[in-house]
Amino acid sequence: IQGGIEAERGQASDVLGRIDYTLIGLPVGLTYDSTDSLLDPTEGFRVTASLAPYPSFFGSDPGIFIARGQASTYYALDEERAYVLAGRIGLGSITGAALDEIPANRRFYAGGGGSVRGYVYQSLGPRGPFDEPIGGRSLLEGSIEARIKVTDVIGIVPFMDAGTAFESSFPDFDETIRVSAGIGLRYYTGIGPIRVDVAFPLNRQHGDSTAALYISLGQAF
């Protein structure tokens, strides 16, 4: 559990215009991790949650409340842990101000590695002038993976991701949820797996490619 005092004064600009803002608040966070590995978990679950109130009576302009959380779980189907099911869900919400009153760097964005693979980075959600992504006041993301070891050092991972950002303060399921599917290759080393994922966006939007490649160290979540 962690907490503190935060004060930030700045200026943010995007296609919606320029915002001069002051944020003064008391952010708190919680992290719980019962997994057996940081980079390659096969059992347990992880939860992270944060609450950041920036009330106007503290001097914040705009006065907003930001909440975000993510949970993931891992389940091995066999004693050797060669077959592991993994799932993740992430949520976010900003209340207290209209979208164009919230600094662009505080809004929620979805798409790309670590989010919904296959789509252009931070491209999912509301669009502004010139069809530019402008972020949202809420966020919903989810992923499922089947992590299958073919040998002691080689594995394959079919996966599906889904999610988007929303203009409203809470997810609006009348809006399009973007979905992707893909396949990954894992090379297991002493410090964790090297990850190569190829993702295919299933309901593409303008600017998305037919596939996207991601290379990193450690599992996707």
C-alpha atoms as an extended CHARMM CRD file, in Angstrom:
* protein
*
       221  EXT
         1         1  ILE       CA              0.0000000000        0.0000000000        0.0000000000  PROA      1               0.0000000000
         2         2  GLN       CA              1.3540000000        3.4100000000       -0.8410000000  PROA      2               0.0000000000
         3         3  GLY       CA              0.1380000000        6.9750000000       -0.6840000000  PROA      3               0.0000000000
         4         4  GLY       CA              1.3680000000       10.5050000000       -0.9570000000  PROA      4               0.0000000000
         5         5  ILE       CA              0.7450000000       14.1160000000       -1.8250000000  PROA      5               0.0000000000
         6         6  GLU       CA              0.9660000000       15.2570000000       -5.4200000000  PROA      6               0.0000000000
         7         7  ALA       CA              1.0090000000       18.7060000000       -6.9320000000  PROA      7               0.0000000000
         8         8  GLU       CA              1.3730000000       19.3660000000      -10.6450000000  PROA      8               0.0000000000
         9         9  ARG       CA              0.9410000000       22.4830000000      -12.7210000000  PROA      9               0.0000000000
        10        10  GLY       CA              1.2470000000       22.2740000000      -16.4530000000  PROA      10              0.0000000000
        11        11  GLN       CA             -0.0210000000       22.8510000000      -19.9450000000  PROA      11              0.0000000000
        12        12  ALA       CA             -1.2950000000       20.1380000000      -22.2900000000  PROA      12              0.0000000000
        13        13  SER       CA             -2.1380000000       20.5580000000      -25.9780000000  PROA      13              0.0000000000
        14        14  ASP       CA             -3.8210000000       18.2810000000      -28.4980000000  PROA      14              0.0000000000
        15        15  VAL       CA             -6.3740000000       18.5730000000      -31.3050000000  PROA      15              0.0000000000
        16        16  LEU       CA             -9.0130000000       19.6300000000      -28.7590000000  PROA      16              0.0000000000
        17        17  GLY       CA             -6.9680000000       22.6820000000      -27.7970000000  PROA      17              0.0000000000
        18        18  ARG       CA             -4.7020000000       23.8270000000      -25.0000000000  PROA      18              0.0000000000
        19        19  ILE       CA             -5.4010000000       23.2100000000      -21.3180000000  PROA      19              0.0000000000
        20        20  ASP       CA             -3.6530000000       25.0440000000      -18.4820000000  PROA      20              0.0000000000
        21        21  TYR       CA             -4.1840000000       22.8960000000      -15.4130000000  PROA      21              0.0000000000
        22        22  THR       CA             -3.3460000000       22.5470000000      -11.7340000000  PROA      22              0.0000000000
        23        23  LEU       CA             -3.7080000000       19.2050000000       -9.9580000000  PROA      23              0.0000000000
        24        24  ILE       CA             -3.2820000000       18.8500000000       -6.1950000000  PROA      24              0.0000000000
        25        25  GLY       CA             -4.3040000000       15.5800000000       -4.6130000000  PROA      25              0.0000000000
        26        26  LEU       CA             -3.7060000000       12.5680000000       -2.4230000000  PROA      26              0.0000000000
        27        27  PRO       CA             -3.0740000000        9.5160000000       -4.6500000000  PROA      27              0.0000000000
        28        28  VAL       CA             -3.1360000000        6.0710000000       -3.0230000000  PROA      28              0.0000000000
        29        29  GLY       CA             -2.2840000000        2.6820000000       -4.4910000000  PROA      29              0.0000000000
        30        30  LEU       CA             -2.5040000000       -1.0050000000       -3.6700000000  PROA      30              0.0000000000
        31        31  THR       CA             -0.4910000000       -3.9000000000       -5.1100000000  PROA      31              0.0000000000
        32        32  TYR       CA             -0.9540000000       -7.5870000000       -4.3000000000  PROA      32              0.0000000000
        33        33  ASP       CA              1.0490000000      -10.3690000000       -5.9790000000  PROA      33              0.0000000000
        34        34  SER       CA              0.8140000000      -14.0690000000       -5.0990000000  PROA      34              0.0000000000
        35        35  THR       CA              2.3990000000      -15.3540000000       -8.3230000000  PROA      35              0.0000000000
        36        36  ASP       CA              5.4520000000      -17.5960000000       -8.4230000000  PROA      36              0.0000000000
        37        37  SER       CA              7.4700000000      -15.5190000000      -10.9180000000  PROA      37              0.0000000000
        38        38  LEU       CA              7.7380000000      -11.8880000000      -11.9820000000  PROA      38              0.0000000000
        39        39  LEU       CA              8.4460000000      -12.5450000000      -15.6740000000  PROA      39              0.0000000000
        40        40  ASP       CA              6.8570000000      -15.9840000000      -16.1850000000  PROA      40              0.0000000000
        41        41  PRO       CA              4.0520000000      -16.6720000000      -13.6830000000  PROA      41              0.0000000000
        42        42  THR       CA              2.3230000000      -20.0650000000      -13.7140000000  PROA      42              0.0000000000
        43        43  GLU       CA              0.0980000000      -19.7540000000      -10.6330000000  PROA      43              0.0000000000
        44        44  GLY       CA             -1.4510000000      -17.1310000000       -8.3680000000  PROA      44              0.0000000000
        45        45  PHE       CA             -2.8460000000      -13.7230000000       -9.1870000000  PROA      45              0.0000000000
        46        46  ARG       CA             -1.8880000000      -10.0480000000       -9.2550000000  PROA      46              0.0000000000
        47        47  VAL       CA             -3.9680000000       -6.9950000000       -8.4430000000  PROA      47              0.0000000000
        48        48  THR       CA             -3.0110000000       -3.3380000000       -8.7760000000  PROA      48              0.0000000000
        49        49  ALA       CA             -5.3730000000       -0.4990000000       -7.9640000000  PROA      49              0.0000000000
        50        50  SER       CA             -4.9590000000        3.2520000000       -7.6500000000  PROA      50              0.0000000000
        51        51  LEU       CA             -7.2240000000        6.1190000000       -6.5860000000  PROA      51              0.0000000000
        52        52  ALA       CA             -6.1790000000        9.7130000000       -7.2230000000  PROA      52              0.0000000000
        53        53  PRO       CA             -8.5610000000       12.4420000000       -6.0430000000  PROA      53              0.0000000000
        54        54  TYR       CA             -7.7280000000       15.9840000000       -7.1840000000  PROA      54              0.0000000000
        55        55  PRO       CA            -10.5390000000       18.0080000000       -5.5360000000  PROA      55              0.0000000000
        56        56  SER       CA            -11.2290000000       21.5950000000       -6.4620000000  PROA      56              0.0000000000
        57        57  PHE       CA            -11.2000000000       22.6340000000       -2.7870000000  PROA      57              0.0000000000
        58        58  PHE       CA             -7.4940000000       21.7000000000       -2.7410000000  PROA      58              0.0000000000
        59        59  GLY       CA             -6.9760000000       24.1440000000       -5.6080000000  PROA      59              0.0000000000
        60        60  SER       CA             -7.1760000000       21.6760000000       -8.4800000000  PROA      60              0.0000000000
        61        61  ASP       CA             -8.4530000000       22.9960000000      -11.8010000000  PROA      61              0.0000000000
        62        62  PRO       CA            -10.1060000000       20.8970000000      -13.1070000000  PROA      62              0.0000000000
        63        63  GLY       CA            -11.2790000000       18.9740000000      -10.0500000000  PROA      63              0.0000000000
        64        64  ILE       CA            -11.1820000000       15.3090000000      -11.0830000000  PROA      64              0.0000000000
        65        65  PHE       CA            -11.0700000000       11.8240000000       -9.5870000000  PROA      65              0.0000000000
        66        66  ILE       CA             -9.0250000000        9.1310000000      -11.3540000000  PROA      66              0.0000000000
        67        67  ALA       CA             -9.4130000000        5.4300000000      -10.5680000000  PROA      67              0.0000000000
        68        68  ARG       CA             -7.6130000000        2.5610000000      -12.2440000000  PROA      68              0.0000000000
        69        69  GLY       CA             -7.2410000000       -1.1480000000      -11.5720000000  PROA      69              0.0000000000
        70        70  GLN       CA             -5.8750000000       -4.2930000000      -13.1660000000  PROA      70              0.0000000000
        71        71  ALA       CA             -6.1130000000       -7.9500000000      -12.1840000000  PROA      71              0.0000000000
        72        72  SER       CA             -4.4890000000      -11.0110000000      -13.7450000000  PROA      72              0.0000000000
        73        73  THR       CA             -4.5800000000      -14.6820000000      -12.8500000000  PROA      73              0.0000000000
        74        74  TYR       CA             -2.6100000000      -17.7650000000      -13.8470000000  PROA      74              0.0000000000
        75        75  TYR       CA             -3.5320000000      -21.4590000000      -13.6730000000  PROA      75              0.0000000000
        76        76  ALA       CA             -1.3290000000      -24.4450000000      -14.5740000000  PROA      76              0.0000000000
        77        77  LEU       CA             -3.2110000000      -27.4120000000      -16.0440000000  PROA      77              0.0000000000
        78        78  ASP       CA             -0.4880000000      -29.9770000000      -15.2710000000  PROA      78              0.0000000000
        79        79  GLU       CA              2.1280000000      -30.6440000000      -12.6020000000  PROA      79              0.0000000000
        80        80  GLU       CA              5.0070000000      -29.8110000000      -14.9560000000  PROA      80              0.0000000000
        81        81  ARG       CA              3.3520000000      -26.4390000000      -15.6710000000  PROA      81              0.0000000000
        82        82  ALA       CA              3.7700000000      -26.9120000000      -19.3940000000  PROA      82              0.0000000000
        83        83  TYR       CA              0.1910000000      -25.7740000000      -19.9900000000  PROA      83              0.0000000000
        84        84  VAL       CA             -0.8220000000      -22.5120000000      -18.3360000000  PROA      84              0.0000000000
        85        85  LEU       CA             -3.9850000000      -20.4560000000      -18.7900000000  PROA      85              0.0000000000
        86        86  ALA       CA             -3.6120000000      -16.7190000000      -18.1220000000  PROA      86              0.0000000000
        87        87  GLY       CA             -6.1740000000      -13.9230000000      -18.0430000000  PROA      87              0.0000000000
        88        88  ARG       CA             -6.1220000000      -10.1820000000      -17.4610000000  PROA      88              0.0000000000
        89        89  ILE       CA             -8.6950000000       -7.4120000000      -17.0680000000  PROA      89              0.0000000000
        90        90  GLY       CA             -8.0750000000       -3.6720000000      -16.7060000000  PROA      90              0.0000000000
        91        91  LEU       CA            -10.5010000000       -0.8540000000      -15.8700000000  PROA      91              0.0000000000
        92        92  GLY       CA            -10.2100000000        2.9090000000      -15.5200000000  PROA      92              0.0000000000
        93        93  SER       CA            -12.4690000000        5.8870000000      -14.8550000000  PROA      93              0.0000000000
        94        94  ILE       CA            -12.1760000000        9.6720000000      -14.6140000000  PROA      94              0.0000000000
        95        95  THR       CA            -15.0350000000       11.6780000000      -13.1130000000  PROA      95              0.0000000000
        96        96  GLY       CA            -15.5970000000       15.3440000000      -12.2840000000  PROA      96              0.0000000000
        97        97  ALA       CA            -14.9420000000       17.0480000000      -15.6330000000  PROA      97              0.0000000000
        98        98  ALA       CA            -15.8090000000       16.8770000000      -19.3140000000  PROA      98              0.0000000000
        99        99  LEU       CA            -13.3990000000       15.1470000000      -21.6720000000  PROA      99              0.0000000000
       100       100  ASP       CA            -12.0900000000       18.3810000000      -23.2110000000  PROA      100             0.0000000000
       101       101  GLU       CA            -11.4080000000       19.7860000000      -19.7150000000  PROA      101             0.0000000000
       102       102  ILE       CA             -9.1120000000       16.8980000000      -18.7380000000  PROA      102             0.0000000000
       103       103  PRO       CA             -5.4130000000       17.2390000000      -19.6660000000  PROA      103             0.0000000000
       104       104  ALA       CA             -4.5160000000       14.8960000000      -22.5220000000  PROA      104             0.0000000000
       105       105  ASN       CA             -1.7510000000       13.2560000000      -20.4810000000  PROA      105             0.0000000000
       106       106  ARG       CA             -4.3220000000       12.1870000000      -17.8420000000  PROA      106             0.0000000000
       107       107  ARG       CA             -6.8650000000       10.5920000000      -20.1860000000  PROA      107             0.0000000000
       108       108  PHE       CA             -7.0390000000        6.8590000000      -20.8810000000  PROA      108             0.0000000000
       109       109  TYR       CA             -5.7180000000        5.3310000000      -24.1000000000  PROA      109             0.0000000000
       110       110  ALA       CA             -5.8800000000        1.7980000000      -25.4930000000  PROA      110             0.0000000000
       111       111  GLY       CA             -4.1780000000       -0.1110000000      -28.2740000000  PROA      111             0.0000000000
       112       112  GLY       CA             -0.7290000000       -1.5410000000      -28.8890000000  PROA      112             0.0000000000
       113       113  GLY       CA              1.6460000000       -3.6900000000      -26.8690000000  PROA      113             0.0000000000
       114       114  GLY       CA              0.6140000000       -4.0910000000      -23.2360000000  PROA      114             0.0000000000
       115       115  SER       CA             -2.9590000000       -3.1960000000      -24.1930000000  PROA      115             0.0000000000
       116       116  VAL       CA             -4.8850000000       -4.4950000000      -27.2350000000  PROA      116             0.0000000000
       117       117  ARG       CA             -2.1790000000       -5.9500000000      -29.4500000000  PROA      117             0.0000000000
       118       118  GLY       CA             -2.5360000000       -5.5640000000      -33.2090000000  PROA      118             0.0000000000
       119       119  TYR       CA             -3.8760000000       -2.0120000000      -33.1770000000  PROA      119             0.0000000000
       120       120  VAL       CA             -1.9140000000        1.2180000000      -33.5360000000  PROA      120             0.0000000000
       121       121  TYR       CA             -0.5020000000        2.3770000000      -30.2010000000  PROA      121             0.0000000000
       122       122  GLN       CA             -3.0150000000        4.4430000000      -28.1830000000  PROA      122             0.0000000000
       123       123  SER       CA             -5.3970000000        4.6420000000      -31.1580000000  PROA      123             0.0000000000
       124       124  LEU       CA             -8.5210000000        3.0420000000      -29.6870000000  PROA      124             0.0000000000
       125       125  GLY       CA            -11.3470000000        5.1610000000      -28.3500000000  PROA      125             0.0000000000
       126       126  PRO       CA            -12.8250000000        8.6060000000      -29.0080000000  PROA      126             0.0000000000
       127       127  ARG       CA            -11.6840000000       10.5820000000      -32.0430000000  PROA      127             0.0000000000
       128       128  GLY       CA            -11.4290000000       14.3370000000      -32.4020000000  PROA      128             0.0000000000
       129       129  PRO       CA            -10.8150000000       16.6970000000      -35.3050000000  PROA      129             0.0000000000
       130       130  PHE       CA             -8.8650000000       15.2120000000      -38.2370000000  PROA      130             0.0000000000
       131       131  ASP       CA             -9.7920000000       11.7310000000      -36.8670000000  PROA      131             0.0000000000
       132       132  GLU       CA             -7.0690000000       12.0080000000      -34.2280000000  PROA      132             0.0000000000
       133       133  PRO       CA             -7.3170000000        9.8160000000      -31.0820000000  PROA      133             0.0000000000
       134       134  ILE       CA             -8.0430000000       12.0240000000      -28.0730000000  PROA      134             0.0000000000
       135       135  GLY       CA             -8.2370000000        9.4950000000      -25.2430000000  PROA      135             0.0000000000
       136       136  GLY       CA            -11.1880000000        8.8030000000      -23.0150000000  PROA      136             0.0000000000
       137       137  ARG       CA            -12.6320000000        9.1550000000      -19.5380000000  PROA      137             0.0000000000
       138       138  SER       CA            -12.8780000000        5.4060000000      -19.0290000000  PROA      138             0.0000000000
       139       139  LEU       CA            -11.0570000000        2.2750000000      -20.1140000000  PROA      139             0.0000000000
       140       140  LEU       CA            -11.7760000000       -1.4320000000      -20.4810000000  PROA      140             0.0000000000
       141       141  GLU       CA             -9.1690000000       -4.0020000000      -21.5110000000  PROA      141             0.0000000000
       142       142  GLY       CA             -8.9130000000       -7.7780000000      -21.3010000000  PROA      142             0.0000000000
       143       143  SER       CA             -6.6500000000      -10.5980000000      -22.4820000000  PROA      143             0.0000000000
       144       144  ILE       CA             -6.5840000000      -14.3830000000      -22.4020000000  PROA      144             0.0000000000
       145       145  GLU       CA             -3.6160000000      -16.5940000000      -23.2560000000  PROA      145             0.0000000000
       146       146  ALA       CA             -2.8630000000      -20.3240000000      -23.4330000000  PROA      146             0.0000000000
       147       147  ARG       CA              0.8520000000      -20.7280000000      -22.6880000000  PROA      147             0.0000000000
       148       148  ILE       CA              2.0160000000      -24.0720000000      -24.0640000000  PROA      148             0.0000000000
       149       149  LYS       CA              5.5690000000      -25.3770000000      -23.7040000000  PROA      149             0.0000000000
       150       150  VAL       CA              6.6000000000      -27.4970000000      -26.6930000000  PROA      150             0.0000000000
       151       151  THR       CA             10.0480000000      -28.2000000000      -25.2270000000  PROA      151             0.0000000000
       152       152  ASP       CA             11.8900000000      -27.0360000000      -22.1080000000  PROA      152             0.0000000000
       153       153  VAL       CA             12.9590000000      -23.8590000000      -23.9020000000  PROA      153             0.0000000000
       154       154  ILE       CA             10.3550000000      -23.3140000000      -26.6640000000  PROA      154             0.0000000000
       155       155  GLY       CA              6.7110000000      -22.4420000000      -26.2220000000  PROA      155             0.0000000000
       156       156  ILE       CA              3.7450000000      -21.1950000000      -28.2490000000  PROA      156             0.0000000000
       157       157  VAL       CA              1.0070000000      -18.8590000000      -26.9880000000  PROA      157             0.0000000000
       158       158  PRO       CA             -2.3170000000      -18.3450000000      -28.7850000000  PROA      158             0.0000000000
       159       159  PHE       CA             -4.0320000000      -15.2550000000      -27.3910000000  PROA      159             0.0000000000
       160       160  MET       CA             -6.9580000000      -12.8520000000      -27.6970000000  PROA      160             0.0000000000
       161       161  ASP       CA             -7.1380000000       -9.2120000000      -26.5660000000  PROA      161             0.0000000000
       162       162  ALA       CA            -10.0990000000       -6.8480000000      -26.3970000000  PROA      162             0.0000000000
       163       163  GLY       CA            -10.7540000000       -3.3160000000      -25.2150000000  PROA      163             0.0000000000
       164       164  THR       CA            -11.0680000000        0.3850000000      -25.9360000000  PROA      164             0.0000000000
       165       165  ALA       CA            -11.3020000000        3.7880000000      -24.2560000000  PROA      165             0.0000000000
       166       166  PHE       CA            -14.6590000000        5.5510000000      -23.8730000000  PROA      166             0.0000000000
       167       167  GLU       CA            -15.7880000000        9.1790000000      -23.8800000000  PROA      167             0.0000000000
       168       168  SER       CA            -18.0480000000        8.5310000000      -20.8840000000  PROA      168             0.0000000000
       169       169  SER       CA            -16.7650000000        8.1840000000      -17.3090000000  PROA      169             0.0000000000
       170       170  PHE       CA            -17.7500000000        4.5060000000      -17.2760000000  PROA      170             0.0000000000
       171       171  PRO       CA            -17.5030000000        1.9020000000      -20.0630000000  PROA      171             0.0000000000
       172       172  ASP       CA            -20.3260000000        2.1790000000      -22.5850000000  PROA      172             0.0000000000
       173       173  PHE       CA            -20.9800000000       -1.2190000000      -24.1260000000  PROA      173             0.0000000000
       174       174  ASP       CA            -22.9540000000        0.3530000000      -26.9710000000  PROA      174             0.0000000000
       175       175  GLU       CA            -19.5930000000        1.4390000000      -28.4000000000  PROA      175             0.0000000000
       176       176  THR       CA            -17.3510000000       -0.8370000000      -30.4510000000  PROA      176             0.0000000000
       177       177  ILE       CA            -14.9980000000       -3.0360000000      -28.4260000000  PROA      177             0.0000000000
       178       178  ARG       CA            -11.9280000000       -3.7500000000      -30.5500000000  PROA      178             0.0000000000
       179       179  VAL       CA            -10.7580000000       -7.3750000000      -30.5870000000  PROA      179             0.0000000000
       180       180  SER       CA             -7.5360000000       -8.9870000000      -31.7720000000  PROA      180             0.0000000000
       181       181  ALA       CA             -6.1750000000      -12.5170000000      -31.9280000000  PROA      181             0.0000000000
       182       182  GLY       CA             -2.6870000000      -13.8190000000      -32.4440000000  PROA      182             0.0000000000
       183       183  ILE       CA              0.0220000000      -16.3340000000      -31.8250000000  PROA      183             0.0000000000
       184       184  GLY       CA              3.2450000000      -15.9490000000      -29.9130000000  PROA      184             0.0000000000
       185       185  LEU       CA              6.5820000000      -17.7200000000      -29.6600000000  PROA      185             0.0000000000
       186       186  ARG       CA              8.4720000000      -17.9890000000      -26.3710000000  PROA      186             0.0000000000
       187       187  TYR       CA             12.1360000000      -18.8100000000      -25.8660000000  PROA      187             0.0000000000
       188       188  TYR       CA             12.7040000000      -19.5490000000      -22.1970000000  PROA      188             0.0000000000
       189       189  THR       CA             15.9840000000      -18.3300000000      -20.6920000000  PROA      189             0.0000000000
       190       190  GLY       CA             17.3620000000      -18.2630000000      -17.1680000000  PROA      190             0.0000000000
       191       191  ILE       CA             16.0840000000      -14.7250000000      -16.6140000000  PROA      191             0.0000000000
       192       192  GLY       CA             12.6810000000      -15.1620000000      -18.2370000000  PROA      192             0.0000000000
       193       193  PRO       CA             11.0880000000      -15.8190000000      -21.6290000000  PROA      193             0.0000000000
       194       194  ILE       CA             11.9060000000      -13.8430000000      -24.7480000000  PROA      194             0.0000000000
       195       195  ARG       CA              8.5260000000      -13.0100000000      -26.2880000000  PROA      195             0.0000000000
       196       196  VAL       CA              7.6460000000      -12.6800000000      -29.9820000000  PROA      196             0.0000000000
       197       197  ASP       CA              3.9530000000      -12.0340000000      -30.6840000000  PROA      197             0.0000000000
       198       198  VAL       CA              2.1020000000      -11.5610000000      -33.9680000000  PROA      198             0.0000000000
       199       199  ALA       CA             -1.3530000000      -10.0120000000      -33.4850000000  PROA      199             0.0000000000
       200       200  PHE       CA             -4.1740000000       -9.5820000000      -35.9930000000  PROA      200             0.0000000000
       201       201  PRO       CA             -6.8530000000       -6.9050000000      -35.3980000000  PROA      201             0.0000000000
       202       202  LEU       CA            -10.2420000000       -8.4910000000      -36.0510000000  PROA      202             0.0000000000
       203       203  ASN       CA            -12.2840000000       -5.2970000000      -36.4560000000  PROA      203             0.0000000000
       204       204  ARG       CA             -9.7590000000       -2.8940000000      -37.9200000000  PROA      204             0.0000000000
       205       205  GLN       CA            -10.1620000000        0.8460000000      -38.1040000000  PROA      205             0.0000000000
       206       206  HSD       CA             -8.5170000000        3.3400000000      -40.4540000000  PROA      206             0.0000000000
       207       207  GLY       CA             -4.7420000000        3.2140000000      -40.1060000000  PROA      207             0.0000000000
       208       208  ASP       CA             -4.4670000000       -0.3130000000      -38.6940000000  PROA      208             0.0000000000
       209       209  SER       CA             -2.2790000000       -2.8840000000      -40.4270000000  PROA      209             0.0000000000
       210       210  THR       CA             -3.3780000000       -6.4540000000      -41.0260000000  PROA      210             0.0000000000
       211       211  ALA       CA             -0.8290000000       -7.6330000000      -38.4320000000  PROA      211             0.0000000000
       212       212  ALA       CA              1.5820000000       -6.2640000000      -35.8410000000  PROA      212             0.0000000000
       213       213  LEU       CA              4.7930000000       -7.7460000000      -34.4010000000  PROA      213             0.0000000000
       214       214  TYR       CA              5.9500000000       -7.3640000000      -30.7860000000  PROA      214             0.0000000000
       215       215  ILE       CA              9.2900000000       -8.4670000000      -29.3040000000  PROA      215             0.0000000000
       216       216  SER       CA             10.0250000000       -8.1670000000      -25.6000000000  PROA      216             0.0000000000
       217       217  LEU       CA             11.3440000000       -9.8820000000      -22.4750000000  PROA      217             0.0000000000
       218       218  GLY       CA              8.8210000000      -11.5450000000      -20.1820000000  PROA      218             0.0000000000
       219       219  GLN       CA              5.2230000000      -12.5910000000      -20.7020000000  PROA      219             0.0000000000
       220       220  ALA       CA              2.6940000000      -10.0220000000      -21.9370000000  PROA      220             0.0000000000
       221       221  PHE       CA              1.1760000000       -9.8000000000      -18.4350000000  PROA      221             0.0000000000
